[in-house]
PDB file of C-alpha atoms in Angstrom:
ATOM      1  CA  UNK A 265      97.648  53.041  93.356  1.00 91.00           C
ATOM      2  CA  UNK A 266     101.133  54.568  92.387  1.00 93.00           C
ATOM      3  CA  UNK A 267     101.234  55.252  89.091  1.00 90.00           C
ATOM      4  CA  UNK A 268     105.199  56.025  87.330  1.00 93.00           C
ATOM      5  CA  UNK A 269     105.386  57.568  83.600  1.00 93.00           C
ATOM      6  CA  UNK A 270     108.034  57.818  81.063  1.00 95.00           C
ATOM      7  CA  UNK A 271     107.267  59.721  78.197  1.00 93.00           C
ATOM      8  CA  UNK A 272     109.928  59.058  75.037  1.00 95.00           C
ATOM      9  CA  UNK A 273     109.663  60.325  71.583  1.00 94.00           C
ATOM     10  CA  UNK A 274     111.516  58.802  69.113  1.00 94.00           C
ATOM     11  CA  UNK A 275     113.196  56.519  71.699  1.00 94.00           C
ATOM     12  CA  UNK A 276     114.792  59.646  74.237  1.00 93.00           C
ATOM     13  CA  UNK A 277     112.814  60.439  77.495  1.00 92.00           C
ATOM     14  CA  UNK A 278     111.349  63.572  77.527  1.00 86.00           C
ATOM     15  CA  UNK A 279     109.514  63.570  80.949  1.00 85.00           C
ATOM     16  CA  UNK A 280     108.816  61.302  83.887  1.00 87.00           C
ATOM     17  CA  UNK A 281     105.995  61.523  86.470  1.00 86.00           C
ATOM     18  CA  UNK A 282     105.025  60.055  89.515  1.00 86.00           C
ATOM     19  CA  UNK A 283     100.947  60.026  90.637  1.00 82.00           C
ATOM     20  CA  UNK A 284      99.551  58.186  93.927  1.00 82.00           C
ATOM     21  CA  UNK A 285      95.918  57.932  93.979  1.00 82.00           C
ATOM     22  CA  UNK A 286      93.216  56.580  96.479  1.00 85.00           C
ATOM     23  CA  UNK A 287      90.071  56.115  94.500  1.00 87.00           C
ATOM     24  CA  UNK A 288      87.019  56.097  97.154  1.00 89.00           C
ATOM     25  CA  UNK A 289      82.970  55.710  96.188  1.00 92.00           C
ATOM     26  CA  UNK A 290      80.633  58.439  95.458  1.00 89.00           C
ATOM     27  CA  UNK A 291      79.656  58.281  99.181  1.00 89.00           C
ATOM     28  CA  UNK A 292      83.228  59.423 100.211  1.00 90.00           C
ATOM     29  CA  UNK A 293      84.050  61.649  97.385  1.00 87.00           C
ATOM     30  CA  UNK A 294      80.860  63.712  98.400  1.00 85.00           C
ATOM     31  CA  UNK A 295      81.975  63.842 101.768  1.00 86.00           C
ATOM     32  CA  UNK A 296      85.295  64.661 100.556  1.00 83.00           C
ATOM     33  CA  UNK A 297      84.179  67.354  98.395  1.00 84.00           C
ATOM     34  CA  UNK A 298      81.911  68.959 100.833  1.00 77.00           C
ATOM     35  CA  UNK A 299      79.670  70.695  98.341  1.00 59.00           C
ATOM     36  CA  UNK A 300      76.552  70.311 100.275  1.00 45.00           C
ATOM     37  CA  UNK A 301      73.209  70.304  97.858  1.00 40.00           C
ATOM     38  CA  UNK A 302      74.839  71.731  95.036  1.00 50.00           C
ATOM     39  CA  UNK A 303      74.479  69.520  91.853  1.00 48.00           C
ATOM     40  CA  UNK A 304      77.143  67.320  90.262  1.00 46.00           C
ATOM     41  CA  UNK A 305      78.159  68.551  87.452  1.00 46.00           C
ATOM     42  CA  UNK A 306      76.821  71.818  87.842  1.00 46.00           C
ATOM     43  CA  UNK A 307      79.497  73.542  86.300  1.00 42.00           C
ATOM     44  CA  UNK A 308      79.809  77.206  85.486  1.00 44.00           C
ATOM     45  CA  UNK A 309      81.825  79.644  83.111  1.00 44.00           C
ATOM     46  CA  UNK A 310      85.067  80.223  85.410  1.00 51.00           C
ATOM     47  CA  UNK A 311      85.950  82.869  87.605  1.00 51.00           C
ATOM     48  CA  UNK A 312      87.823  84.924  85.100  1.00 48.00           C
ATOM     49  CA  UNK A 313      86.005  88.004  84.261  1.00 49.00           C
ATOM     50  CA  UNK A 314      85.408  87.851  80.361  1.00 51.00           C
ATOM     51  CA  UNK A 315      86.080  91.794  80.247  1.00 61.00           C
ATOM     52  CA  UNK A 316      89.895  90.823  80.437  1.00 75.00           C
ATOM     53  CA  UNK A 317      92.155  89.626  77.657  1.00 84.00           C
ATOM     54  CA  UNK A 318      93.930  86.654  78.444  1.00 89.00           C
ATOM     55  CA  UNK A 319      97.608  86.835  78.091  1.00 92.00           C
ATOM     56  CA  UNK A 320      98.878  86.366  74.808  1.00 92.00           C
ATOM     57  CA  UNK A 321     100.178  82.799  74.158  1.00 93.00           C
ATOM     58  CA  UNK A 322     103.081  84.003  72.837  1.00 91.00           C
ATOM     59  CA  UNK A 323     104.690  85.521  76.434  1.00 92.00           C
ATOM     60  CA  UNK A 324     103.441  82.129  77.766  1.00 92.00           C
ATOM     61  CA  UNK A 325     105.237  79.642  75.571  1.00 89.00           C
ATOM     62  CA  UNK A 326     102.067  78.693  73.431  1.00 92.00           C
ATOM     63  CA  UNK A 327     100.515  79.086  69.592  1.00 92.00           C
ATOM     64  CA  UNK A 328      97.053  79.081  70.251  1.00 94.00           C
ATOM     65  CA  UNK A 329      95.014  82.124  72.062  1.00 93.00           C
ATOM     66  CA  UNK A 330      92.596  79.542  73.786  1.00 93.00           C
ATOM     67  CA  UNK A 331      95.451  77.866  75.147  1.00 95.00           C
ATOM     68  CA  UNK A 332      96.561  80.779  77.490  1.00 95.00           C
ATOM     69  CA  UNK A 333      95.582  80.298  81.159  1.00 95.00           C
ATOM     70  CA  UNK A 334      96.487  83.704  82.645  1.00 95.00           C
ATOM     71  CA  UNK A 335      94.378  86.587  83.012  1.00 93.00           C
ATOM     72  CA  UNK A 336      95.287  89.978  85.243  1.00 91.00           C
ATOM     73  CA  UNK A 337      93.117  92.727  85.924  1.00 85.00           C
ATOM     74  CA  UNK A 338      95.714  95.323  87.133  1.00 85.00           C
ATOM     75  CA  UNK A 339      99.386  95.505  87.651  1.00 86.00           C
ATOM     76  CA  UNK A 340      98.949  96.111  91.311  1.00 87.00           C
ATOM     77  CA  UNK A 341      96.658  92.633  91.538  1.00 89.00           C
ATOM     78  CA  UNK A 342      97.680  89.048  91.327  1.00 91.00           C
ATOM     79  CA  UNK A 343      97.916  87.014  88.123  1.00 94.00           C
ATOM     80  CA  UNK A 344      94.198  85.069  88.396  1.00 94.00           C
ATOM     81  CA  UNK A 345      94.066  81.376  86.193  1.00 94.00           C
ATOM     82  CA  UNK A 346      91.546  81.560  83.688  1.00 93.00           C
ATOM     83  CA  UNK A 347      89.065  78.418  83.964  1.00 92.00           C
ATOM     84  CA  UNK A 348      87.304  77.626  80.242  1.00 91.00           C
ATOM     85  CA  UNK A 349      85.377  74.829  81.112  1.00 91.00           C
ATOM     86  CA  UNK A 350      84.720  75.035  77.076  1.00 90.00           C
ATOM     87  CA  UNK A 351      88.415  74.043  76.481  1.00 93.00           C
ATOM     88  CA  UNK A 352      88.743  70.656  74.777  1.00 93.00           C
ATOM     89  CA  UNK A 353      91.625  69.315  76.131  1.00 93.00           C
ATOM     90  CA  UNK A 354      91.387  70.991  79.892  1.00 93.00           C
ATOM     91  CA  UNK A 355      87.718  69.745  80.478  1.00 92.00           C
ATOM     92  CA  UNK A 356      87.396  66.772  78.073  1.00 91.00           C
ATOM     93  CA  UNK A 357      85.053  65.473  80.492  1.00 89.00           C
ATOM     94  CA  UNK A 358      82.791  67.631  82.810  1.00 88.00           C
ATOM     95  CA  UNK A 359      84.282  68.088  86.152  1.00 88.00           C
ATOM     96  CA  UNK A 360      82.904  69.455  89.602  1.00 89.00           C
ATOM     97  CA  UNK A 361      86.604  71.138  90.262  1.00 91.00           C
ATOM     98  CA  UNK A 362      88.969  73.083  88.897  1.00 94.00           C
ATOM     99  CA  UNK A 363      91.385  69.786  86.756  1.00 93.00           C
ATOM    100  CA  UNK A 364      95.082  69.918  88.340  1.00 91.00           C
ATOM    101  CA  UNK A 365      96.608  70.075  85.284  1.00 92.00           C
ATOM    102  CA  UNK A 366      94.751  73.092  84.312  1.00 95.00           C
ATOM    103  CA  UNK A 367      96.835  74.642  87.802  1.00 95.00           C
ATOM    104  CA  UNK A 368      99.963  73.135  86.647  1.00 94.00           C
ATOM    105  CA  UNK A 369      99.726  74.581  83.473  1.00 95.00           C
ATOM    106  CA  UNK A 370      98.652  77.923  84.758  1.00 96.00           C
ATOM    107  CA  UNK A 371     101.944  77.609  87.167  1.00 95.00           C
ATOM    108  CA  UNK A 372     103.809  76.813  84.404  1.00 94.00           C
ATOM    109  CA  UNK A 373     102.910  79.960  82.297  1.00 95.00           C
ATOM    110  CA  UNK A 374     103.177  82.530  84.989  1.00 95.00           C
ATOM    111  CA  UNK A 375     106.752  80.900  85.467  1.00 94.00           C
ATOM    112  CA  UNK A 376     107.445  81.209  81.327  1.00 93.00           C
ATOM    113  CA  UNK A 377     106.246  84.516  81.974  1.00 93.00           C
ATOM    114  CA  UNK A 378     108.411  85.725  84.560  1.00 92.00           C
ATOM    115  CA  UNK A 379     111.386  84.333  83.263  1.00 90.00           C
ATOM    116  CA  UNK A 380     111.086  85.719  79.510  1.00 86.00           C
ATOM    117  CA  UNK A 381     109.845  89.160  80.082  1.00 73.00           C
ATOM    118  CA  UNK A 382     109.918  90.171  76.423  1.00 67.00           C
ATOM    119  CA  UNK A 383     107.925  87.491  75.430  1.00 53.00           C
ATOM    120  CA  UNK A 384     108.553  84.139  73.699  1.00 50.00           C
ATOM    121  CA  UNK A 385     110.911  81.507  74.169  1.00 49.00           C
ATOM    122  CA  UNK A 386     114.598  82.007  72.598  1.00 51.00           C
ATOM    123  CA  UNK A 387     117.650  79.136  72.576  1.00 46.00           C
ATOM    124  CA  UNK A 388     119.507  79.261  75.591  1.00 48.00           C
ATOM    125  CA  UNK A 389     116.349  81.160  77.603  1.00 73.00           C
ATOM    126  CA  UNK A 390     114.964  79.406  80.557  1.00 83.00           C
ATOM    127  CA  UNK A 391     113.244  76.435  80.351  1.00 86.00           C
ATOM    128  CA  UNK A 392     111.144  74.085  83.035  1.00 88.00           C
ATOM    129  CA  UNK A 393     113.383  71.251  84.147  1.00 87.00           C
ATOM    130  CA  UNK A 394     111.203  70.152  87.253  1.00 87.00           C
ATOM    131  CA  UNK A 395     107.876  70.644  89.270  1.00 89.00           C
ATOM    132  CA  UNK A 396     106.911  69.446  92.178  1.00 90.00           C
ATOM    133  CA  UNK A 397     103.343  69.973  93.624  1.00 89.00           C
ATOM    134  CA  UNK A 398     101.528  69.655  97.119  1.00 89.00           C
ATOM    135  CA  UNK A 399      98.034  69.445  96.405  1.00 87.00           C
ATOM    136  CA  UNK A 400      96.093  70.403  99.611  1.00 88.00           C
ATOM    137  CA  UNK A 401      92.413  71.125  98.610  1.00 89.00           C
ATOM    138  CA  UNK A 402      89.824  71.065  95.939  1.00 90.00           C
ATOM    139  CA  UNK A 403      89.341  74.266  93.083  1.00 92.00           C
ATOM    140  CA  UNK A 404      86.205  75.243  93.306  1.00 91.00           C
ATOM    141  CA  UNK A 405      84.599  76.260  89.309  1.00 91.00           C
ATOM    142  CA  UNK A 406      83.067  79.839  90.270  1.00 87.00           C
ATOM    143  CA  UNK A 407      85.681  81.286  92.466  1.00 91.00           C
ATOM    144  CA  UNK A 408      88.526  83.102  91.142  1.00 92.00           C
ATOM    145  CA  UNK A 409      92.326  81.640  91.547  1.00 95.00           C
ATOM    146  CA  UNK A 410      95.087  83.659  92.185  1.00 96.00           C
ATOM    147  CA  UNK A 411      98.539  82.052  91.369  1.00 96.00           C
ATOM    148  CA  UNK A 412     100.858  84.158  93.822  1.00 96.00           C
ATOM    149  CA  UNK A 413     104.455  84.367  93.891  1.00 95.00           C
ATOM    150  CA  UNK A 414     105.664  83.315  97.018  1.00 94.00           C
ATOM    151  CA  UNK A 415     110.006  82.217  96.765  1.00 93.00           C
ATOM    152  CA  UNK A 416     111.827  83.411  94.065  1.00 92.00           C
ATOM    153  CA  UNK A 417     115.549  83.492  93.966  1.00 89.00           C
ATOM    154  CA  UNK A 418     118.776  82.029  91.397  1.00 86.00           C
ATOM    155  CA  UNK A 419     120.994  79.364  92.341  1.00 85.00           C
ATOM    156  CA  UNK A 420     124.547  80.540  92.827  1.00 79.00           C
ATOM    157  CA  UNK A 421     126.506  80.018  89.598  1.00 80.00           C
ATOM    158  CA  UNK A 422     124.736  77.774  87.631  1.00 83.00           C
ATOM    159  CA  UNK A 423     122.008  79.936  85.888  1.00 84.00           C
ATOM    160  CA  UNK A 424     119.319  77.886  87.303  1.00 90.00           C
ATOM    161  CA  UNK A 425     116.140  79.915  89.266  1.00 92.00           C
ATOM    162  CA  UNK A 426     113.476  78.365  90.952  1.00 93.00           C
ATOM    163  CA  UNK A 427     110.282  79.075  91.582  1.00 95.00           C
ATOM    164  CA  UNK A 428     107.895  78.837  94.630  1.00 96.00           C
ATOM    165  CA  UNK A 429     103.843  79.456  92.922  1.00 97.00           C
ATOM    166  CA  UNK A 430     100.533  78.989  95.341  1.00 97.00           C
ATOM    167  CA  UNK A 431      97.258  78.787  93.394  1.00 97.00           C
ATOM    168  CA  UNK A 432      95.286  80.559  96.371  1.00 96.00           C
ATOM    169  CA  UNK A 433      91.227  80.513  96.394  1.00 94.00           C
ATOM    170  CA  UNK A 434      89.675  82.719  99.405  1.00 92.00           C
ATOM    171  CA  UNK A 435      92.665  83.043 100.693  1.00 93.00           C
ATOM    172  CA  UNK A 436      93.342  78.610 101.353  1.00 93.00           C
ATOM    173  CA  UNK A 437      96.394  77.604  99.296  1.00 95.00           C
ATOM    174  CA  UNK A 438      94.996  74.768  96.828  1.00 94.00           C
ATOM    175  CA  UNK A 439      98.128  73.683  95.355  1.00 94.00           C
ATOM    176  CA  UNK A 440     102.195  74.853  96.507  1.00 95.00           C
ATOM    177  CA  UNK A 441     104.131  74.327  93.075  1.00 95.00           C
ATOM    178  CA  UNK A 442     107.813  74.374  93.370  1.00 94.00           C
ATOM    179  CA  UNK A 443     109.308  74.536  90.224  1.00 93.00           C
ATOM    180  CA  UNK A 444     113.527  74.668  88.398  1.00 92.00           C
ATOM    181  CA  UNK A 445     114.291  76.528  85.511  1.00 93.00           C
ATOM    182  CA  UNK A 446     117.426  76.142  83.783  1.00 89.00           C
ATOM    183  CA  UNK A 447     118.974  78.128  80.580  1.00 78.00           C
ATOM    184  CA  UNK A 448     120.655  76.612  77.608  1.00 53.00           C
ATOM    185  CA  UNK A 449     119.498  73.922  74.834  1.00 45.00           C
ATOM    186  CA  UNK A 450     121.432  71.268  76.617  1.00 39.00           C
ATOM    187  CA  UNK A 451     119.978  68.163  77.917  1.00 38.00           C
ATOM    188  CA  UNK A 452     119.379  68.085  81.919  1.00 36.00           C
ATOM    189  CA  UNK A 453     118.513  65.334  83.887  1.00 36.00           C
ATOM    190  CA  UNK A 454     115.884  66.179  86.397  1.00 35.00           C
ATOM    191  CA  UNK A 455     114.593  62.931  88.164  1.00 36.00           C
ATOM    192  CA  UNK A 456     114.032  62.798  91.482  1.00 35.00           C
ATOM    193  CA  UNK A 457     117.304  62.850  93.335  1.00 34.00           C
ATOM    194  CA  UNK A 458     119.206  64.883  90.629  1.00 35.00           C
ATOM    195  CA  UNK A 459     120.932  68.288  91.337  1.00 34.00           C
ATOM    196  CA  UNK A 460     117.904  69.998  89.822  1.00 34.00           C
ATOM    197  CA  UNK A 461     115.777  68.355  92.724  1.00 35.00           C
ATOM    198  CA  UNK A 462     117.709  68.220  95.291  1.00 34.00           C
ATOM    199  CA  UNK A 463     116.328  70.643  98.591  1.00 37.00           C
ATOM    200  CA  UNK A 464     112.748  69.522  97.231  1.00 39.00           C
ATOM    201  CA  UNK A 465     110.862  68.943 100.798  1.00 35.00           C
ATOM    202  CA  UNK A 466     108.060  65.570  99.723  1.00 34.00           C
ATOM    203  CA  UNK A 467     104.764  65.880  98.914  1.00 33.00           C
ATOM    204  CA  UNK A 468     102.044  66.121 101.003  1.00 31.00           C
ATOM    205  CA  UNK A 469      99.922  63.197 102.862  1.00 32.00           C
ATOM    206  CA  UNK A 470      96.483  62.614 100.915  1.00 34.00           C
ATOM    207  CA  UNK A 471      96.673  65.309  98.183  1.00 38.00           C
ATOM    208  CA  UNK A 472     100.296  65.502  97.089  1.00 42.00           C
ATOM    209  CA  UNK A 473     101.739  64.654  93.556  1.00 47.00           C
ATOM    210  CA  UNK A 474     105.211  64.939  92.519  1.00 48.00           C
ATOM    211  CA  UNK A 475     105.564  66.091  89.163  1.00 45.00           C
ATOM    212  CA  UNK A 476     108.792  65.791  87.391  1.00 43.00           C
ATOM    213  CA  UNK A 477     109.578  67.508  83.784  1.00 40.00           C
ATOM    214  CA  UNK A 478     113.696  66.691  82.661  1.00 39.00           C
ATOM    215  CA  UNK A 479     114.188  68.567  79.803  1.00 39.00           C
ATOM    216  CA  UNK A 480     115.607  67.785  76.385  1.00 35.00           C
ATOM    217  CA  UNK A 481     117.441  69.385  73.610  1.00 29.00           C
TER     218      UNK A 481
END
């Protein structure tokens, strides 16, 4: 199935996404999955270690503490995505993996992050115009995530930085997220094709998903 969304509010599109899926039996999921005897649905607490704070929403472009994603232990370490299989939204239904979207939104705070050092989000500071996502493996529950860096660098007179994020579990990439940032309140187109797009190599056979976030005023 290929799935294509618009989002509009108030008439004006917002976002668009594109999603193929291949939807296989239990027999072939648990062969996908690999997880030998372990129980479905045996979920655990997350990798995070609950001795550290989660970044404050505010430096990540949210209101709500339970709604930050990134956790660090030192400055010297990677930034680690914090897994609440308690949040209602993120695991509305019990899952035997770590939800993409939880990634993407991890991805997308570490890039807020980065971008707005000082916290917060400002007019005419950086915002998300596109994503696009290779998804190459399953995120286990119980072992810790580390989203690392791995491209960063500004397009040449035009403001606009991109990103290059791997969510990396024992040391396999799960998910390469290439992301566009742009400055300024100004409306930017960013379907696929656009200038904000363009140089984005496709997705990946089997587990890749293009994501695709134009931005509004």
């Amino acid at each position: 199935m290929r799935l294509e969304v618009v989002l509009t509010v108030g008439g004006r599109t917002c976002g668009r996404g594109a999603l193929h899926v291949v939807a296989v039996d239990d027999k072939r999921y648990a062969m996908l999955r690999g997880r030998g005897a372990r129980p479905a649905g045996a979920a655990v607490t997350g990798p995070a270690p609950r001795t550290v704070e989660r970044v404050h929403p505010s430096a990540v472009g949210r209101l709500r503490t339970k709604d930050s994603v990134l956790v660090r232990e030192r400055a010297d370490k990677p930034w680690q995505l914090l897994v609440d299989v308690g949040h209602p939204i993120f695991f509305d239904h019990p899952s035997d993996h770590v939800p993409l979207m939880v990634t993407l939104e991890g991805v997308r705070q570490l890039g807020h992050l980065l971008l707005h050092p000082a916290g917060g989000g400002r007019r005419g500071a950086h915002s998300l115009l596109a994503m696009e996502t290779d998804c190459q493996a399953f995120g286990e529950l119980d072992v810790p995530i580390d989203l690392v860096v791995r491209e960063r660098g500004a397009v040449s007179g035009t403001g606009v930085q991109r990103l290059t994020i791997d969510a990396v579990q024992d040391g396999k990439v799960l998910t390469a997220c290439r992301s566009v940032w742009g400055p300024g309140p100004e409306r930017v187109s960013a379907t696929p094709g656009s200038s904000t797009t363009a140089g984005f190599p496709g997705a990946a056979e089997g587990f890749g998903h293009r994501v695709v976030f134009p931005r509004t005023a």
